[in-house]
Amino acid sequence: MLEVIDKGAAGQVHPAPLLFVHGGWHGAWCWDDGFLDYFADAGYRAVAMSLRGHGTSPTDKPLPKVSVTDYVDDVRAVADDLGGSPVLIGHSLGGYTIQRYLEDRRAAAAVLVGSLPPSGVLGTSLRVWCRRPTMTIESWNDPTLLKFLATPALAREYLFCADTPEDIVESCRHRAGPESIRAAMTDPMLRRVKTKRVTTPVLVLGATHDGFVSKAAVRATARAYGTTAEFFTMGHNMMLEPGWTDVAARIDAWLQTRDLAGRSQLSG
């Protein structure tokens, strides 16, 4: 059984449930610090899942062997439990997973938050490698990839802004868990998203101080889906940074412009 945190209830105004998918090292907990209550209070059913091997979700194989395809299967399983056509909201690697899911399935809508681009992880990896080549080489011998978050300074550099309160950075770092090197590095380096197969409307959001995903990568994602990227002045963890309510409010406003009731009936 995958870990799921479920808050609020769908209604006539917001009939499609929201399914939040976390990125690398994280779990459902990263949405439960604010986003889930925000959307539940706004009249949505807000559900966050932990992919296998994250949070309290079990995995039937060693985590380093877990693939993006496995993550896509996890999203499909929870989406089906929610009726097959939730709004999908994914962060970082979770955003890439959602894009792969949408190659074969439609959803009421999708929101990519600081997501890896359809081209995968190569550009992001090169950006990181250029900053810290020695640590990057060492990380290939660490199948958990936790070296990138080994110290508060590293966690801040990659996930947060320079002025983010220390308690927020430390809270995240202490809850972060291992990540699959195959799902986070190998698979997204070898496999692009087949964007022409994605028909779901997509909102693309990025952060100006993102230590992983560059603004150019966010813009490339938006172009791939025929839309324009929108940016917030914060770091990579847009759902945990001070100012996260601005991100949530933008998602809420965008969803209210969609015919989610109609799309919910057509999706799946």
Short mmCIF file of C-alpha atoms in Angstrom, two decimals:
data_model
loop_
_atom_site.label_atom_id
_atom_site.label_comp_id
_atom_site.label_asym_id
_atom_site.label_seq_id
_atom_site.Cartn_x
_atom_site.Cartn_y
_atom_site.Cartn_z
CA MET A 1 0.00 0.00 0.00
CA LEU A 2 1.39 3.37 -1.03
CA GLU A 3 1.31 6.14 1.55
CA VAL A 4 -1.43 8.66 0.80
CA ILE A 5 -2.39 11.79 2.74
CA ASP A 6 -5.96 12.71 1.84
CA LYS A 7 -7.61 15.97 2.90
CA GLY A 8 -10.76 17.84 1.94
CA ALA A 9 -13.54 16.70 -0.37
CA ALA A 10 -14.40 17.20 -4.02
CA GLY A 11 -17.61 19.08 -4.72
CA GLN A 12 -19.60 20.65 -7.50
CA VAL A 13 -17.28 23.66 -7.73
CA HIS A 14 -14.07 21.57 -7.73
CA PRO A 15 -15.09 18.08 -8.87
CA ALA A 16 -11.65 16.78 -9.83
CA PRO A 17 -9.38 15.75 -6.93
CA LEU A 18 -5.82 17.07 -6.84
CA LEU A 19 -3.00 14.50 -6.76
CA PHE A 20 0.36 15.86 -5.60
CA VAL A 21 3.51 13.97 -6.62
CA HIS A 22 6.80 14.75 -4.85
CA GLY A 23 10.30 14.90 -6.31
CA GLY A 24 13.55 13.20 -5.38
CA TRP A 25 14.35 12.60 -1.69
CA HIS A 26 10.92 13.80 -0.63
CA GLY A 27 7.60 12.17 0.18
CA ALA A 28 3.96 13.10 0.67
CA TRP A 29 5.07 15.09 3.72
CA CYS A 30 6.44 17.93 1.59
CA TRP A 31 2.92 18.86 0.47
CA ASP A 32 1.46 18.45 3.94
CA ASP A 33 3.28 21.43 5.44
CA GLY A 34 0.81 23.81 3.78
CA PHE A 35 -0.42 22.89 0.31
CA LEU A 36 -2.88 20.17 1.29
CA ASP A 37 -4.64 22.30 3.92
CA TYR A 38 -4.63 25.30 1.57
CA PHE A 39 -6.47 23.43 -1.17
CA ALA A 40 -8.73 21.49 1.20
CA ASP A 41 -9.80 24.82 2.71
CA ALA A 42 -10.43 26.14 -0.82
CA GLY A 43 -12.91 23.35 -1.51
CA TYR A 44 -10.77 20.73 -3.21
CA ARG A 45 -10.00 17.14 -2.36
CA ALA A 46 -6.22 17.33 -1.97
CA VAL A 47 -4.23 14.08 -2.00
CA ALA A 48 -0.46 13.64 -1.68
CA MET A 49 1.21 10.32 -2.37
CA SER A 50 4.61 8.88 -1.54
CA LEU A 51 6.21 7.00 -4.42
CA ARG A 52 7.54 3.52 -3.60
CA GLY A 53 10.57 3.63 -1.35
CA HIS A 54 9.66 7.12 -0.07
CA GLY A 55 7.84 8.17 3.07
CA THR A 56 6.17 5.03 4.39
CA SER A 57 5.54 3.51 0.94
CA PRO A 58 7.18 0.08 0.60
CA THR A 59 9.17 -1.12 -2.38
CA ASP A 60 9.43 -4.71 -3.57
CA LYS A 61 12.91 -4.19 -5.03
CA PRO A 62 16.05 -2.37 -3.84
CA LEU A 63 15.52 1.37 -4.20
CA PRO A 64 18.51 1.90 -6.55
CA LYS A 65 16.79 -0.44 -9.04
CA VAL A 66 13.45 1.40 -8.95
CA SER A 67 12.74 3.04 -12.31
CA VAL A 68 10.71 5.98 -13.59
CA THR A 69 8.35 3.39 -15.05
CA ASP A 70 7.78 2.13 -11.51
CA TYR A 71 6.97 5.66 -10.39
CA VAL A 72 4.56 6.07 -13.31
CA ASP A 73 2.85 2.85 -12.22
CA ASP A 74 2.54 4.28 -8.70
CA VAL A 75 0.90 7.45 -10.01
CA ARG A 76 -1.44 5.36 -12.15
CA ALA A 77 -2.46 3.22 -9.18
CA VAL A 78 -3.36 6.20 -6.99
CA ALA A 79 -4.99 8.09 -9.88
CA ASP A 80 -7.18 5.06 -10.59
CA ASP A 81 -8.18 4.92 -6.93
CA LEU A 82 -9.24 8.56 -7.25
CA GLY A 83 -11.44 7.83 -10.25
CA GLY A 84 -8.83 7.97 -12.99
CA SER A 85 -8.79 11.66 -13.81
CA PRO A 86 -7.37 13.83 -11.02
CA VAL A 87 -5.50 17.06 -11.54
CA LEU A 88 -1.82 16.08 -11.38
CA ILE A 89 0.62 18.42 -9.63
CA GLY A 90 4.25 17.32 -9.69
CA HIS A 91 7.48 18.77 -8.34
CA SER A 92 10.95 18.17 -9.81
CA LEU A 93 11.35 14.45 -10.59
CA GLY A 94 7.66 14.09 -9.77
CA GLY A 95 6.93 16.54 -12.58
CA TYR A 96 8.95 14.43 -14.99
CA THR A 97 7.07 11.34 -13.79
CA ILE A 98 3.75 13.06 -14.46
CA GLN A 99 4.87 13.98 -17.98
CA ARG A 100 5.73 10.35 -18.67
CA TYR A 101 2.34 9.28 -17.25
CA LEU A 102 0.55 11.71 -19.56
CA GLU A 103 2.07 10.12 -22.66
CA ASP A 104 -0.53 7.36 -22.35
CA ARG A 105 -3.17 8.81 -20.03
CA ARG A 106 -5.11 12.03 -19.91
CA ALA A 107 -5.90 14.03 -16.80
CA ALA A 108 -8.21 16.89 -15.94
CA ALA A 109 -5.16 19.19 -15.90
CA ALA A 110 -1.51 19.11 -14.87
CA VAL A 111 0.79 21.52 -13.05
CA LEU A 112 4.58 21.22 -13.23
CA VAL A 113 6.36 22.87 -10.29
CA GLY A 114 10.14 23.24 -10.68
CA SER A 115 9.95 20.16 -12.89
CA LEU A 116 12.66 18.43 -14.85
CA PRO A 117 12.11 19.24 -18.53
CA PRO A 118 10.89 16.74 -21.14
CA SER A 119 14.50 16.37 -22.33
CA GLY A 120 15.31 14.74 -18.99
CA VAL A 121 18.09 15.25 -16.49
CA LEU A 122 21.20 15.81 -18.63
CA GLY A 123 21.07 19.61 -18.65
CA THR A 124 20.34 19.73 -14.93
CA SER A 125 23.16 17.27 -14.24
CA LEU A 126 25.67 19.30 -16.24
CA ARG A 127 24.67 22.39 -14.29
CA VAL A 128 25.31 20.58 -11.00
CA TRP A 129 28.49 18.87 -12.21
CA CYS A 130 30.06 22.17 -13.23
CA ARG A 131 29.54 23.56 -9.73
CA ARG A 132 30.72 20.52 -7.80
CA PRO A 133 32.47 18.03 -10.11
CA THR A 134 34.20 16.05 -7.36
CA MET A 135 31.07 15.54 -5.31
CA THR A 136 29.13 14.61 -8.42
CA ILE A 137 31.64 11.90 -9.30
CA GLU A 138 31.45 10.59 -5.75
CA SER A 139 27.65 10.54 -5.92
CA TRP A 140 27.73 7.83 -8.56
CA ASN A 141 29.10 5.54 -5.84
CA ASP A 142 26.25 6.56 -3.53
CA PRO A 143 23.06 4.98 -4.92
CA THR A 144 20.96 7.05 -2.47
CA LEU A 145 22.17 10.42 -3.89
CA LEU A 146 22.05 11.80 -0.34
CA LYS A 147 25.50 13.38 -0.72
CA PHE A 148 23.76 16.32 -2.38
CA LEU A 149 21.94 17.05 0.90
CA ALA A 150 24.73 15.99 3.27
CA THR A 151 25.02 19.38 4.98
CA PRO A 152 22.67 22.29 5.70
CA ALA A 153 24.68 24.42 3.27
CA LEU A 154 24.21 21.92 0.43
CA ALA A 155 20.51 21.52 1.14
CA ARG A 156 20.11 25.29 1.03
CA GLU A 157 22.15 25.63 -2.17
CA TYR A 158 20.09 23.11 -4.10
CA LEU A 159 16.63 23.34 -2.55
CA PHE A 160 16.19 26.78 -0.99
CA CYS A 161 17.07 30.47 -1.18
CA ALA A 162 19.95 32.06 0.66
CA ASP A 163 17.56 33.84 3.04
CA THR A 164 15.18 30.95 3.74
CA PRO A 165 14.89 30.50 7.54
CA GLU A 166 17.25 27.83 8.84
CA ASP A 167 14.49 25.86 10.54
CA ILE A 168 12.74 25.30 7.20
CA VAL A 169 15.94 24.06 5.57
CA GLU A 170 16.78 21.76 8.47
CA SER A 171 13.24 20.39 8.74
CA CYS A 172 13.34 19.38 5.10
CA ARG A 173 16.86 17.95 5.26
CA HIS A 174 16.06 15.76 8.27
CA ARG A 175 12.94 14.34 6.61
CA ALA A 176 14.62 13.75 3.25
CA GLY A 177 15.25 10.13 2.38
CA PRO A 178 17.27 8.21 -0.20
CA GLU A 179 16.47 8.43 -3.89
CA SER A 180 16.79 5.86 -6.66
CA ILE A 181 19.84 6.67 -8.77
CA ARG A 182 18.20 4.84 -11.67
CA ALA A 183 14.97 6.85 -11.52
CA ALA A 184 16.64 10.19 -10.83
CA MET A 185 19.73 9.95 -13.05
CA THR A 186 19.88 7.04 -15.49
CA ASP A 187 16.32 6.82 -16.80
CA PRO A 188 15.73 10.58 -17.35
CA MET A 189 19.13 10.82 -19.05
CA LEU A 190 18.30 8.13 -21.60
CA ARG A 191 14.60 8.75 -22.23
CA ARG A 192 12.86 11.94 -23.37
CA VAL A 193 9.18 12.61 -22.78
CA LYS A 194 7.11 12.11 -25.92
CA THR A 195 5.46 15.50 -25.60
CA LYS A 196 3.40 15.22 -28.80
CA ARG A 197 1.42 12.48 -27.10
CA VAL A 198 0.48 14.73 -24.17
CA THR A 199 -2.94 16.33 -24.68
CA THR A 200 -3.63 17.41 -21.09
CA PRO A 201 -3.50 21.21 -20.47
CA VAL A 202 -0.35 22.06 -18.51
CA LEU A 203 0.65 24.96 -16.24
CA VAL A 204 4.44 25.38 -15.94
CA LEU A 205 5.88 27.12 -12.87
CA GLY A 206 9.52 27.71 -12.01
CA ALA A 207 11.75 29.40 -9.43
CA THR A 208 14.28 32.14 -10.15
CA HIS A 209 16.76 30.80 -7.56
CA ASP A 210 16.39 27.10 -8.33
CA GLY A 211 19.63 25.25 -7.57
CA PHE A 212 18.70 22.30 -9.77
CA VAL A 213 16.38 23.26 -12.64
CA SER A 214 17.45 26.34 -14.60
CA LYS A 215 15.10 29.01 -15.90
CA ALA A 216 16.03 27.96 -19.42
CA ALA A 217 14.90 24.41 -18.65
CA VAL A 218 11.58 25.65 -17.26
CA ARG A 219 11.04 27.77 -20.38
CA ALA A 220 11.86 24.77 -22.56
CA THR A 221 9.23 22.75 -20.72
CA ALA A 222 6.63 25.44 -21.31
CA ARG A 223 7.45 25.66 -25.02
CA ALA A 224 7.08 21.90 -25.36
CA TYR A 225 3.48 22.20 -24.16
CA GLY A 226 2.59 25.38 -26.04
CA THR A 227 2.44 27.65 -23.02
CA THR A 228 4.52 30.27 -21.18
CA ALA A 229 6.52 29.61 -18.03
CA GLU A 230 5.76 31.60 -14.90
CA PHE A 231 8.41 32.27 -12.24
CA PHE A 232 8.45 32.93 -8.52
CA THR A 233 11.31 34.45 -6.53
CA MET A 234 12.27 31.42 -4.48
CA GLY A 235 14.35 28.24 -4.53
CA HIS A 236 13.67 24.78 -5.88
CA ASN A 237 11.32 23.63 -3.10
CA MET A 238 8.52 25.94 -4.13
CA MET A 239 5.99 24.16 -1.90
CA LEU A 240 8.12 24.73 1.25
CA GLU A 241 9.75 28.11 0.64
CA PRO A 242 8.37 31.26 2.29
CA GLY A 243 5.92 32.57 -0.29
CA TRP A 244 4.55 29.10 -1.13
CA THR A 245 1.04 30.51 -0.73
CA ASP A 246 1.64 32.63 -3.84
CA VAL A 247 2.38 29.44 -5.79
CA ALA A 248 -0.72 27.74 -4.40
CA ALA A 249 -2.87 30.76 -5.20
CA ARG A 250 -1.63 30.79 -8.81
CA ILE A 251 -2.45 27.10 -9.19
CA ASP A 252 -5.90 27.66 -7.70
CA ALA A 253 -6.57 30.61 -10.02
CA TRP A 254 -5.45 28.65 -13.08
CA LEU A 255 -7.56 25.64 -12.18
CA GLN A 256 -10.60 27.86 -11.89
CA THR A 257 -10.15 28.82 -15.56
CA ARG A 258 -10.32 25.15 -16.66
CA ASP A 259 -13.48 23.20 -17.41
CA LEU A 260 -12.45 20.48 -15.01
CA ALA A 261 -15.89 18.93 -14.76
CA GLY A 262 -16.00 18.40 -18.52
CA ARG A 263 -12.41 17.22 -18.75
CA SER A 264 -12.92 14.86 -15.83
CA GLN A 265 -15.65 13.07 -17.77
CA LEU A 266 -13.45 12.79 -20.89
CA SER A 267 -10.19 11.80 -19.22
CA GLY A 268 -8.80 8.45 -18.18
#
